CSV table of C-alpha atoms in Angstrom, one decimal:
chain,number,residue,atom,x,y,z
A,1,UNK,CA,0.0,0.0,0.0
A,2,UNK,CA,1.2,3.6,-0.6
A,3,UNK,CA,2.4,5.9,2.5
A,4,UNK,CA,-0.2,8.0,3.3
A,5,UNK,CA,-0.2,11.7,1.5
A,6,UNK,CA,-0.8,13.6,5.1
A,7,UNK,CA,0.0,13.5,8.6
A,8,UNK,CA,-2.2,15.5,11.0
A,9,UNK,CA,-3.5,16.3,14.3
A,10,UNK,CA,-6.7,16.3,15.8
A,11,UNK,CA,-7.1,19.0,18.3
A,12,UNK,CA,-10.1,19.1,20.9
A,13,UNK,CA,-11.6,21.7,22.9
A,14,UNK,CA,-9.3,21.6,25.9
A,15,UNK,CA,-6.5,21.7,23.3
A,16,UNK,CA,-5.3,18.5,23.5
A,17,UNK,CA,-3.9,16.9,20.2
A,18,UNK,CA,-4.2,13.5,18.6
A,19,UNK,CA,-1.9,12.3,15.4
A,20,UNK,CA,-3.7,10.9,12.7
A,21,UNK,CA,-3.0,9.2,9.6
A,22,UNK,CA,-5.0,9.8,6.6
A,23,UNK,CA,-6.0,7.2,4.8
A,24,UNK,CA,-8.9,8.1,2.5
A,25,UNK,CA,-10.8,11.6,1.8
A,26,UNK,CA,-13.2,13.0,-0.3
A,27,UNK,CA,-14.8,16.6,0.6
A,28,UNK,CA,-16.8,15.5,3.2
A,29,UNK,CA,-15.7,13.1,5.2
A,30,UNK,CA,-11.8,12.2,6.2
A,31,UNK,CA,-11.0,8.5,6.7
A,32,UNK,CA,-8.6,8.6,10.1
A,33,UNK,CA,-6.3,6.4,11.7
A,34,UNK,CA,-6.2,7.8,15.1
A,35,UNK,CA,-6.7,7.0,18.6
A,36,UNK,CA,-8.6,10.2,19.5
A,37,UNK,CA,-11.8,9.3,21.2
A,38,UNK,CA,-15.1,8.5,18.6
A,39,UNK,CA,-17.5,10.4,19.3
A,40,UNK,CA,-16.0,13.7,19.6
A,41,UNK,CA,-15.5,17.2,17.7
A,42,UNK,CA,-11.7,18.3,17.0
A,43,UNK,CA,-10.0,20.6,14.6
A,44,UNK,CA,-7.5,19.8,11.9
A,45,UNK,CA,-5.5,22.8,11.2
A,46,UNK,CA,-4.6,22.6,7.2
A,47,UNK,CA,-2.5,25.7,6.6
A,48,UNK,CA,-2.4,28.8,8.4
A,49,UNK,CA,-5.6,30.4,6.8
A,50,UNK,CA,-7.0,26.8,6.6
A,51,UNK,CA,-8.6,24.7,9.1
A,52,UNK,CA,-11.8,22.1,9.3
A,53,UNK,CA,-13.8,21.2,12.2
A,54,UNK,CA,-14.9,17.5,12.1
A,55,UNK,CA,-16.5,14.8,14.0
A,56,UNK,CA,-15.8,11.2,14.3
A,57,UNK,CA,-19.1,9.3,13.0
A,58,UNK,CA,-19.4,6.5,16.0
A,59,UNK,CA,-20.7,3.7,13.6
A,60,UNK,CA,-18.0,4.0,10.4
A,61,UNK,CA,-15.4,2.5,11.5
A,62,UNK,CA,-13.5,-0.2,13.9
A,63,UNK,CA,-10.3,-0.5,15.6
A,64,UNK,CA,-8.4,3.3,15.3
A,65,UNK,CA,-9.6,4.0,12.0
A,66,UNK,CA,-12.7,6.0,11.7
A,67,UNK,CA,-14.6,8.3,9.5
A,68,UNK,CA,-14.6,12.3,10.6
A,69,UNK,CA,-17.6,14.0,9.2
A,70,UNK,CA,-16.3,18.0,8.0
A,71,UNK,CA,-18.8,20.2,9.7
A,72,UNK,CA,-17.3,23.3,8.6
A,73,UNK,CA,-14.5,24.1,6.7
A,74,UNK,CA,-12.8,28.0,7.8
A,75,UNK,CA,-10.7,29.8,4.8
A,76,UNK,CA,-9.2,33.4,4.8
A,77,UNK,CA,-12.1,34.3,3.1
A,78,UNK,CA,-15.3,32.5,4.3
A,79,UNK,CA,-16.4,29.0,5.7
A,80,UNK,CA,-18.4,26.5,3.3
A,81,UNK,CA,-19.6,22.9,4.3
A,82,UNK,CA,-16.9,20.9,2.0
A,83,UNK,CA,-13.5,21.3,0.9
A,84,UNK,CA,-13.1,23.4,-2.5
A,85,UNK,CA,-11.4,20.8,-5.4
A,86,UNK,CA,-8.2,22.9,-4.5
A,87,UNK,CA,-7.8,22.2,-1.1
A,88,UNK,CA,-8.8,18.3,-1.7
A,89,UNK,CA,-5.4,18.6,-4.0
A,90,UNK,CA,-3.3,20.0,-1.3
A,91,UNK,CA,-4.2,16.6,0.8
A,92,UNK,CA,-4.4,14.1,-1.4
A,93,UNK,CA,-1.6,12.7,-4.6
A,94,UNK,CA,-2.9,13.1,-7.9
A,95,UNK,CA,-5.1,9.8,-9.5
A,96,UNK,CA,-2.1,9.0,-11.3
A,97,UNK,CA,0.1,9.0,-8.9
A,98,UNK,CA,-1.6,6.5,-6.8
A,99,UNK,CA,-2.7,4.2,-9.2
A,100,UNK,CA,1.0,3.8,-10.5
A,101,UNK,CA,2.0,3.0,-7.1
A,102,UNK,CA,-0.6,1.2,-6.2
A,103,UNK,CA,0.1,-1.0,-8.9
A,104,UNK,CA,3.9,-1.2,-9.9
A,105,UNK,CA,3.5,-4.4,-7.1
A,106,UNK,CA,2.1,-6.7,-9.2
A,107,UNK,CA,3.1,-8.8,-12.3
A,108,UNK,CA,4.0,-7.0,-14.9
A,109,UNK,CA,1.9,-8.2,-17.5
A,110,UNK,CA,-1.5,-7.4,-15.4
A,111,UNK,CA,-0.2,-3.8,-14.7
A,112,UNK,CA,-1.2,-1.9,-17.4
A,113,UNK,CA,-4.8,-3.5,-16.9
A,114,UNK,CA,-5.4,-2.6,-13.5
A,115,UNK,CA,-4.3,0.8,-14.0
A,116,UNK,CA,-6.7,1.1,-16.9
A,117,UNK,CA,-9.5,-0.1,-14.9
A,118,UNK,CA,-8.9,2.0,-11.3
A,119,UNK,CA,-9.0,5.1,-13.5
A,120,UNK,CA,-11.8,4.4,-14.9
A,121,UNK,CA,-12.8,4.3,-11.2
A,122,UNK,CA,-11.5,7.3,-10.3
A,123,UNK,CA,-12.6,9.3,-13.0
A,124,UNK,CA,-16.4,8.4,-12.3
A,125,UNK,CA,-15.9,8.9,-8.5
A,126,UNK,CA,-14.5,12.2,-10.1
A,127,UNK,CA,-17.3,12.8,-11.9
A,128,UNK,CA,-19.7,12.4,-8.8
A,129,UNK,CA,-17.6,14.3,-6.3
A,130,UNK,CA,-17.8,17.4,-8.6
A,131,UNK,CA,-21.7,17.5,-8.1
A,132,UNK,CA,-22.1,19.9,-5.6
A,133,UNK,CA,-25.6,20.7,-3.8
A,134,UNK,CA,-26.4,24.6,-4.6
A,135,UNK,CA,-29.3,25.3,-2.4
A,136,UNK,CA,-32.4,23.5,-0.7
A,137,UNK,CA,-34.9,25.8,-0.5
A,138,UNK,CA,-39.0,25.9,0.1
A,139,UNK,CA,-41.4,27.6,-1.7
A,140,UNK,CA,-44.9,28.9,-0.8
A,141,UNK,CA,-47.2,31.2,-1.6
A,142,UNK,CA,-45.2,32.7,-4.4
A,143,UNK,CA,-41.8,33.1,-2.4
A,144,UNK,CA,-38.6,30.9,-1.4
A,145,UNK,CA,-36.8,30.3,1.8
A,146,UNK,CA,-33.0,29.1,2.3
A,147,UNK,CA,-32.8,26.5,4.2
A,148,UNK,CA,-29.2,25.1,3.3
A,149,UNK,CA,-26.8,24.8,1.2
A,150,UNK,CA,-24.7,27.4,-0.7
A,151,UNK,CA,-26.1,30.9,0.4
A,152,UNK,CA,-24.5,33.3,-2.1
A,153,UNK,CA,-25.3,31.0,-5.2
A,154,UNK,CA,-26.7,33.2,-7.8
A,155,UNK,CA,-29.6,30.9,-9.0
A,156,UNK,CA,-31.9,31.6,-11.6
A,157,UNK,CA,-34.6,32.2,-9.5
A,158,UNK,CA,-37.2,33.3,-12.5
A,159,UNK,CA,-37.0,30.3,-14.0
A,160,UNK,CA,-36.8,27.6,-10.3
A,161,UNK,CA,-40.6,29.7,-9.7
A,162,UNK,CA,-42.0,28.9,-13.4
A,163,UNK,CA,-40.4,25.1,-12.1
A,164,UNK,CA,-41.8,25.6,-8.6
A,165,UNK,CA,-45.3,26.3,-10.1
A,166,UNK,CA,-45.1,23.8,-12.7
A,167,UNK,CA,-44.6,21.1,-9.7
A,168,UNK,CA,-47.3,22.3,-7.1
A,169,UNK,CA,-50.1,22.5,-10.1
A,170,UNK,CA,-49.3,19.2,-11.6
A,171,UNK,CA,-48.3,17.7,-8.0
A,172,UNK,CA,-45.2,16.0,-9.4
A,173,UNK,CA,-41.5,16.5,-9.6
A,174,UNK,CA,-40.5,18.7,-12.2
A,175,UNK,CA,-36.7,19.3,-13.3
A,176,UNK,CA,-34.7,21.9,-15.6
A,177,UNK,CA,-31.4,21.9,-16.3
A,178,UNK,CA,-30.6,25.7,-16.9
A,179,UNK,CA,-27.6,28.0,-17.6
A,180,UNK,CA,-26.7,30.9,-16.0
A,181,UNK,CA,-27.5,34.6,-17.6
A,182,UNK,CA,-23.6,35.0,-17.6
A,183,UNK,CA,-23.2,31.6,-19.4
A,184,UNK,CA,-20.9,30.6,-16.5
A,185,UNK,CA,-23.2,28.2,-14.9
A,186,UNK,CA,-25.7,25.2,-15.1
A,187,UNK,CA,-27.9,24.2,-12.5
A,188,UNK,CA,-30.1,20.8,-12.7
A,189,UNK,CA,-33.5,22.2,-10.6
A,190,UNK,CA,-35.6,19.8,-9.2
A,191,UNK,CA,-38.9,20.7,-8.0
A,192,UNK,CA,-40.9,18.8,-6.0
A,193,UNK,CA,-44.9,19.6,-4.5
A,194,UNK,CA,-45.4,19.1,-0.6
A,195,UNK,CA,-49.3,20.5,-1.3
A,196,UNK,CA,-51.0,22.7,-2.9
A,197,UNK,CA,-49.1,25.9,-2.0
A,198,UNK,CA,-45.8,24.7,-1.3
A,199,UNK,CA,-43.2,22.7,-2.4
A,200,UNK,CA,-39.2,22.2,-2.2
A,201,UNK,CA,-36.5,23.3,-4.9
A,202,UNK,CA,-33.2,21.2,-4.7
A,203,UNK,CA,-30.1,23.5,-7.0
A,204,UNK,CA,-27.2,21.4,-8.0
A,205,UNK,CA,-24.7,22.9,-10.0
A,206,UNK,CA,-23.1,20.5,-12.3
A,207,UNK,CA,-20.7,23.1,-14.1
A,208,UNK,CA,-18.0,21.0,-12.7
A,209,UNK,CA,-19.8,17.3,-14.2
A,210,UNK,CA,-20.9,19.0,-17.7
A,211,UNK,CA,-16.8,20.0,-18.1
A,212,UNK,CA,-15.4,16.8,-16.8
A,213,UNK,CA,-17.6,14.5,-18.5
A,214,UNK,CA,-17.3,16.8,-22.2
A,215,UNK,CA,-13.1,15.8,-21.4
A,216,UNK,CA,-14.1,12.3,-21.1
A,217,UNK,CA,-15.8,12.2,-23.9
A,218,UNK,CA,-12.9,14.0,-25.8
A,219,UNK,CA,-10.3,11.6,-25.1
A,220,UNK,CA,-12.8,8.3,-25.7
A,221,UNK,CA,-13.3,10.0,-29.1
A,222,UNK,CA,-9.6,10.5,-29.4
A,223,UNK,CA,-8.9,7.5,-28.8
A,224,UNK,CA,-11.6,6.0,-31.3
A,225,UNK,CA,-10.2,8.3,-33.9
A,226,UNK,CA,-6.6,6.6,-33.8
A,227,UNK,CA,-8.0,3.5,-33.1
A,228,UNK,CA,-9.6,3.7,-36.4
A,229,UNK,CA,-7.3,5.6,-38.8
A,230,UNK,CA,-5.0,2.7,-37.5
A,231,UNK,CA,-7.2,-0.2,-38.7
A,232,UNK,CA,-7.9,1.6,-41.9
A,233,UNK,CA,-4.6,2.5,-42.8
A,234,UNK,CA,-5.9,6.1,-42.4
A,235,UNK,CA,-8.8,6.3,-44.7
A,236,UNK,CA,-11.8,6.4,-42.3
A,237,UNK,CA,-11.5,9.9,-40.4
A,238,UNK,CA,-13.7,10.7,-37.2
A,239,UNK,CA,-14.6,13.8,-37.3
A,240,UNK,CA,-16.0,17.0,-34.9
A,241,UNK,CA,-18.2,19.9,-36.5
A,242,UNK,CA,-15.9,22.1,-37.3
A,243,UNK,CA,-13.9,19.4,-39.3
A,244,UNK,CA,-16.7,18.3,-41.1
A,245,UNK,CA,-18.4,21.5,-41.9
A,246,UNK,CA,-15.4,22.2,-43.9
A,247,UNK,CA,-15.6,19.0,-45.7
A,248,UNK,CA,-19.1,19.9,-46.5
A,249,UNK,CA,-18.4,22.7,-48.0
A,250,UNK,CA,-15.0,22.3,-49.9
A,251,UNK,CA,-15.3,22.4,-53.7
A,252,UNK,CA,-17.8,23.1,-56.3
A,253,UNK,CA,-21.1,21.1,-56.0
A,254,UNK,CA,-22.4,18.8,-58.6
A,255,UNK,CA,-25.5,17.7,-57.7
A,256,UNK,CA,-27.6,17.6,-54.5
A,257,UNK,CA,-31.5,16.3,-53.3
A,258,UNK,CA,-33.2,14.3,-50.4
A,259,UNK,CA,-34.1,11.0,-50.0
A,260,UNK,CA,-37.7,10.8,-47.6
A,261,UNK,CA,-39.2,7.6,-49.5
A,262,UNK,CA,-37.4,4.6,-50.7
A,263,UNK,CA,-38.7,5.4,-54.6
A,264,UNK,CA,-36.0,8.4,-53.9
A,265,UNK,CA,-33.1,6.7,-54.2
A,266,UNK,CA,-33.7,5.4,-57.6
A,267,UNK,CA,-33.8,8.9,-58.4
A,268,UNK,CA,-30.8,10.2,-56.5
A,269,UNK,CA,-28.8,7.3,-58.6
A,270,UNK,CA,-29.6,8.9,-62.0
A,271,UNK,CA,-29.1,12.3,-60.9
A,272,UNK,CA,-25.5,12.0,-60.0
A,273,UNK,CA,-25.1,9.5,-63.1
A,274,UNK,CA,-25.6,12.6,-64.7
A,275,UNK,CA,-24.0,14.7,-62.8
A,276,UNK,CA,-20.8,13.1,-62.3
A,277,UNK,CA,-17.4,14.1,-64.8
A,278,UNK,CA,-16.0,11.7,-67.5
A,279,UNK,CA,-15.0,8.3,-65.5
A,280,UNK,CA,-14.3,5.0,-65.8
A,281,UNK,CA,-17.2,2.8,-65.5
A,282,UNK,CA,-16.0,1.0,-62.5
A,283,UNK,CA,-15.3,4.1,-60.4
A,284,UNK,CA,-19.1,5.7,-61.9
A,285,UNK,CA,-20.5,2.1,-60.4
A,286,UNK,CA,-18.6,2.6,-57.0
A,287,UNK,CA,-20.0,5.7,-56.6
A,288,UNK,CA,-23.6,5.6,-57.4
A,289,UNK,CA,-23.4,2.1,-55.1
A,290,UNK,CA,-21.9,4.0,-52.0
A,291,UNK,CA,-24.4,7.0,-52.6
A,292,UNK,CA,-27.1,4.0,-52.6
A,293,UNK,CA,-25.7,2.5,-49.5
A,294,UNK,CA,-25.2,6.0,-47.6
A,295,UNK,CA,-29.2,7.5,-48.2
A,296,UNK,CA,-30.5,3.4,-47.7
A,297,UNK,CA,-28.9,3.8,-43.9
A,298,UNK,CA,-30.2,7.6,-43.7
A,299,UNK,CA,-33.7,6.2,-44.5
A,300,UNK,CA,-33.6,3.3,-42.6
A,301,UNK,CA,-32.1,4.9,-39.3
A,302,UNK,CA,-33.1,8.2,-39.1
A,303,UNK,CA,-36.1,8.5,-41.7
A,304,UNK,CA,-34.5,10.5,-44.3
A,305,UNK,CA,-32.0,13.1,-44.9
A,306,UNK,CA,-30.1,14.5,-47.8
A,307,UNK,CA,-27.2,14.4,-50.7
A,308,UNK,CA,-24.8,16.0,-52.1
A,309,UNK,CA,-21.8,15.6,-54.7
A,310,UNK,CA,-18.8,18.3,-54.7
A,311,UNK,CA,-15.9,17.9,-56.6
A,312,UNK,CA,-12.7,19.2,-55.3
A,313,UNK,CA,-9.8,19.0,-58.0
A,314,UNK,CA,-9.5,15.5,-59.0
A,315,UNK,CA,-11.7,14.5,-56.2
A,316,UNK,CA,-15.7,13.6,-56.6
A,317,UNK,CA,-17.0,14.0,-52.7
A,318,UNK,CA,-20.5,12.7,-51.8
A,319,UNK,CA,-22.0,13.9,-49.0
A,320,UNK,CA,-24.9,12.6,-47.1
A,321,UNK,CA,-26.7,13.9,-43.6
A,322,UNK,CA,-29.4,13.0,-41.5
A,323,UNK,CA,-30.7,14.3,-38.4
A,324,UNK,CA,-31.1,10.8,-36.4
A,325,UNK,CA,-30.3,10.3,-33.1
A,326,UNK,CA,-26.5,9.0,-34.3
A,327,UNK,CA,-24.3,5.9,-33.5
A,328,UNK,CA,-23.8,5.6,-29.9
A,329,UNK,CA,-19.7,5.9,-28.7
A,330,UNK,CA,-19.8,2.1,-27.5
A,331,UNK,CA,-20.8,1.2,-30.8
A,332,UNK,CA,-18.2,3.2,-33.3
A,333,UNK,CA,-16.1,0.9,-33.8
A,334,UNK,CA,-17.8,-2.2,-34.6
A,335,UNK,CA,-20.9,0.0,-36.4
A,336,UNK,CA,-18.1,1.3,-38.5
A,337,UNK,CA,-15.1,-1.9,-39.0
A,338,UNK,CA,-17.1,-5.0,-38.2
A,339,UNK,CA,-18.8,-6.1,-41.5
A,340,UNK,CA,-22.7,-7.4,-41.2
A,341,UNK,CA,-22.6,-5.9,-37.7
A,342,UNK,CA,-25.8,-3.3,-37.9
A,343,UNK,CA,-27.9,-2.1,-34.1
A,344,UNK,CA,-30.8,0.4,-34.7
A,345,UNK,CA,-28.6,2.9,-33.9
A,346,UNK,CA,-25.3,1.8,-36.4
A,347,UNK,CA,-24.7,2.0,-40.0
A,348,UNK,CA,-25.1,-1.6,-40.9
A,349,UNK,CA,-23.2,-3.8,-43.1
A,350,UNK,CA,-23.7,-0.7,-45.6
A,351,UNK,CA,-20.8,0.8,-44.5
A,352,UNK,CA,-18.3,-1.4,-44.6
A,353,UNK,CA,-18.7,-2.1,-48.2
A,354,UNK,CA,-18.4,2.0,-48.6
A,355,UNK,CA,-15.3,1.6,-46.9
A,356,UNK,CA,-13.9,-1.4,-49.3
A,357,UNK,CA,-15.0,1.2,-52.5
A,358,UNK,CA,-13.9,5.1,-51.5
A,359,UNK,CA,-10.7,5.8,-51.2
A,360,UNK,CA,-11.3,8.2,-48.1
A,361,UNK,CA,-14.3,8.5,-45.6
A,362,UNK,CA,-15.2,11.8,-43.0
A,363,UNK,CA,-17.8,10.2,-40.2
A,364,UNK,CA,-19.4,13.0,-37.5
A,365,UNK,CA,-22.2,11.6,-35.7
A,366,UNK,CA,-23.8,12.5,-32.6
A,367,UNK,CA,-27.4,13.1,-30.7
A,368,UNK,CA,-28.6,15.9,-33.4
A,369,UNK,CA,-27.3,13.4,-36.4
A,370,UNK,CA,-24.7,11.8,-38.8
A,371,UNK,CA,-23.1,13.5,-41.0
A,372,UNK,CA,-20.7,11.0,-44.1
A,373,UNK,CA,-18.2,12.0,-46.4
A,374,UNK,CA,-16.7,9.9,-49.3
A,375,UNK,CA,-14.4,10.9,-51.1
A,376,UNK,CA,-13.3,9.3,-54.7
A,377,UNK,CA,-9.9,10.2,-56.1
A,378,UNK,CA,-8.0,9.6,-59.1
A,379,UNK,CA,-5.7,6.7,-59.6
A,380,UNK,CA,-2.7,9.4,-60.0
A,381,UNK,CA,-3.8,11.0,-56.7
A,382,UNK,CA,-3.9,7.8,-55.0
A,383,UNK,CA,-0.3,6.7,-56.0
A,384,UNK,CA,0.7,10.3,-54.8
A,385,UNK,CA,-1.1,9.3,-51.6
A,386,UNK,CA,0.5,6.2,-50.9
């Protein structure tokens, strides 16, 4: 096991002090080893301007190691009911840290795994410790009252009364999730009816969740995007918006239309046989197949959507977008490599035959839709390429 991070004292109110190791924290409750008697109400003195009063919880715990509830936490420049992300820091190692020596004990072979998996642990306990209770506050008769929490949270408080209302009339929770007037918070209000007049608003502000879980989701999708331009050599490119609205938009358009019934697709085919420039017939049956296959799975998985072919030098680019609900993360990979693999929510068999015909394919997809790219180069441009 690792050294602890911390020594401390425990201090009670005649001023006698107790030495305590700690063992485990979050920023609520400190996990002690300490023979200071349980129950009982002591001080820990942090830094200087920093110092927490706590007391031992009687029934966590055995032995000298017991759980010390924070009742108060005293800064320079306030008191709050938890310790601030900051000041957890200044007590505990980092994640990393203590995963790697946690487990640089075992055989080497199983290290990497169990790393893996206890920061995937610590990144959801991460996730929950940075949901933090605003307020708790009752309503009646048209007006709150504080009853805990954060005091000098600027809530929305408009828009928790059109919630509080909502709740009491339809005697049933109601919830929001709303964003600050300055854009520099969210709150998730729940209301919820006691009678007919009154009810109780609970204020959690998950700026801290929305942030940490958008940077989980960036490096999952990181790490599909290499995953994938690995396994395809580099042809099959994940994409955010801003990536593919400039693949959307880059050359001069050919042809375009929608696809809402299956009798449109027969049509879509002709119009970019027409459209298309001079080509062989094999790359001019390649296309109009993938363009079959792309506005099949639009159809089929999100009810429609449309088409459009740009050609960029010696490039011909078709384009197709729907506004479905997406391919889920835990799917990417094997809606996208694994061939006959198709969920409600994938791209079916479909696309790995797009992927065995265009040279180069741009995937964005997400809750508000899917938007594919394939591009279909000339043989020169592909030697260059290779």
């Amino acid at each position: 096991m690792p050294s602890p991070p911390v020594r401390i004292l425990l201090e009670d109110k005649h001023g006698k002090q107790y030495p305590a190791q700690l063992l485990v924290l979050n920023t609520t409750e400190f996990g002690l080893e300490t023979e200071a008697p349980v129950p009982g109400r002591y001080v820990i003195r942090l830094q200087e301007s920093l110092w927490v009063e706590v007391a031992g919880v009687p029934f966590k715990g055995k032995n000298n190691v017991h759980v010390f509830e924070i009742l108060c936490v005293h800064r320079k420049q306030g008191t709050a009911l938890r310790l601030s992300n900051e000041e957890y820091q200044l007590l505990s190692r980092s994640a990393g840290e203590l995963v790697r020596e946690i487990s640089r004990h075992l055989p080497e072979h199983l290290q990497d795994l169990v790393r893996e998996k206890l920061l995937a642990e610590v990144e959801k306990s991460e996730l929950i410790n940075a949901l933090k209770v605003g307020k708790v506050m009752k309503y009646e008769g048209g007006r709150f009252r504080y009853l805990s929490g954060q005091a000098d949270l600027d809530l929305p408080m408009e828009e928790a009364e059109k919630l509080m209302r909502q709740a009491i009339r339809q005697a049933e929770h109601r919830r929001e999730v709303i964003i600050s007037a300055d854009g520099q918070k969210v709150f998730d209000l729940h209301g919820v009816p006691f009678d007919h007049r009154s009810g109780g608003l609970l204020a959690f502000d998950i700026t801290e969740v929305i942030e940490k879980e958008r940077r989980m989701h960036q490096q999952e999708m990181q790490a599909y995007r290499e995953a994938i331009a690995a396994v395809t050599g580099g042809r099959l490119y994940l994409m955010n918006g801003e990536e593919m609205e400039k693949v959307v938009s880059e050359g001069i358009e050919l042809a375009r239309g929608e696809v809402w019934q299956p009798h449109d697709i027969p049509e879509a085919r002709r119009a970019i046989r027409e459209a298309l420039p001079v080509l062989d017939s094999r790359r001019r049956h390649a296309i109009t197949l993938c363009l079959t296959e792309a506005l099949t799975n639009a159809l089929k998985h999100a009810g429609g959507g449309c088409w459009q072919a740009r050609q960029s030098g010696d490039t011909v680019r078709i384009i197709v977008q729907d506004l479905g609900p997406g391919i889920k993360t835990s799917e990417l990979a094997r809606a996208t490599l694994m061939q006959h693999y198709s969920t409600k929510n994938s791209l079916g068999c479909g696309f790995t035959l797009m992927l065995y015909y265009a040279d180069y394919l741009y995937l964005n997809t997400g809750p508000s839709g899917t938007n594919l790219g394939l591009d279909f180069v000339s043989t020169d441009r592909l030697k260059q390429d290779q």
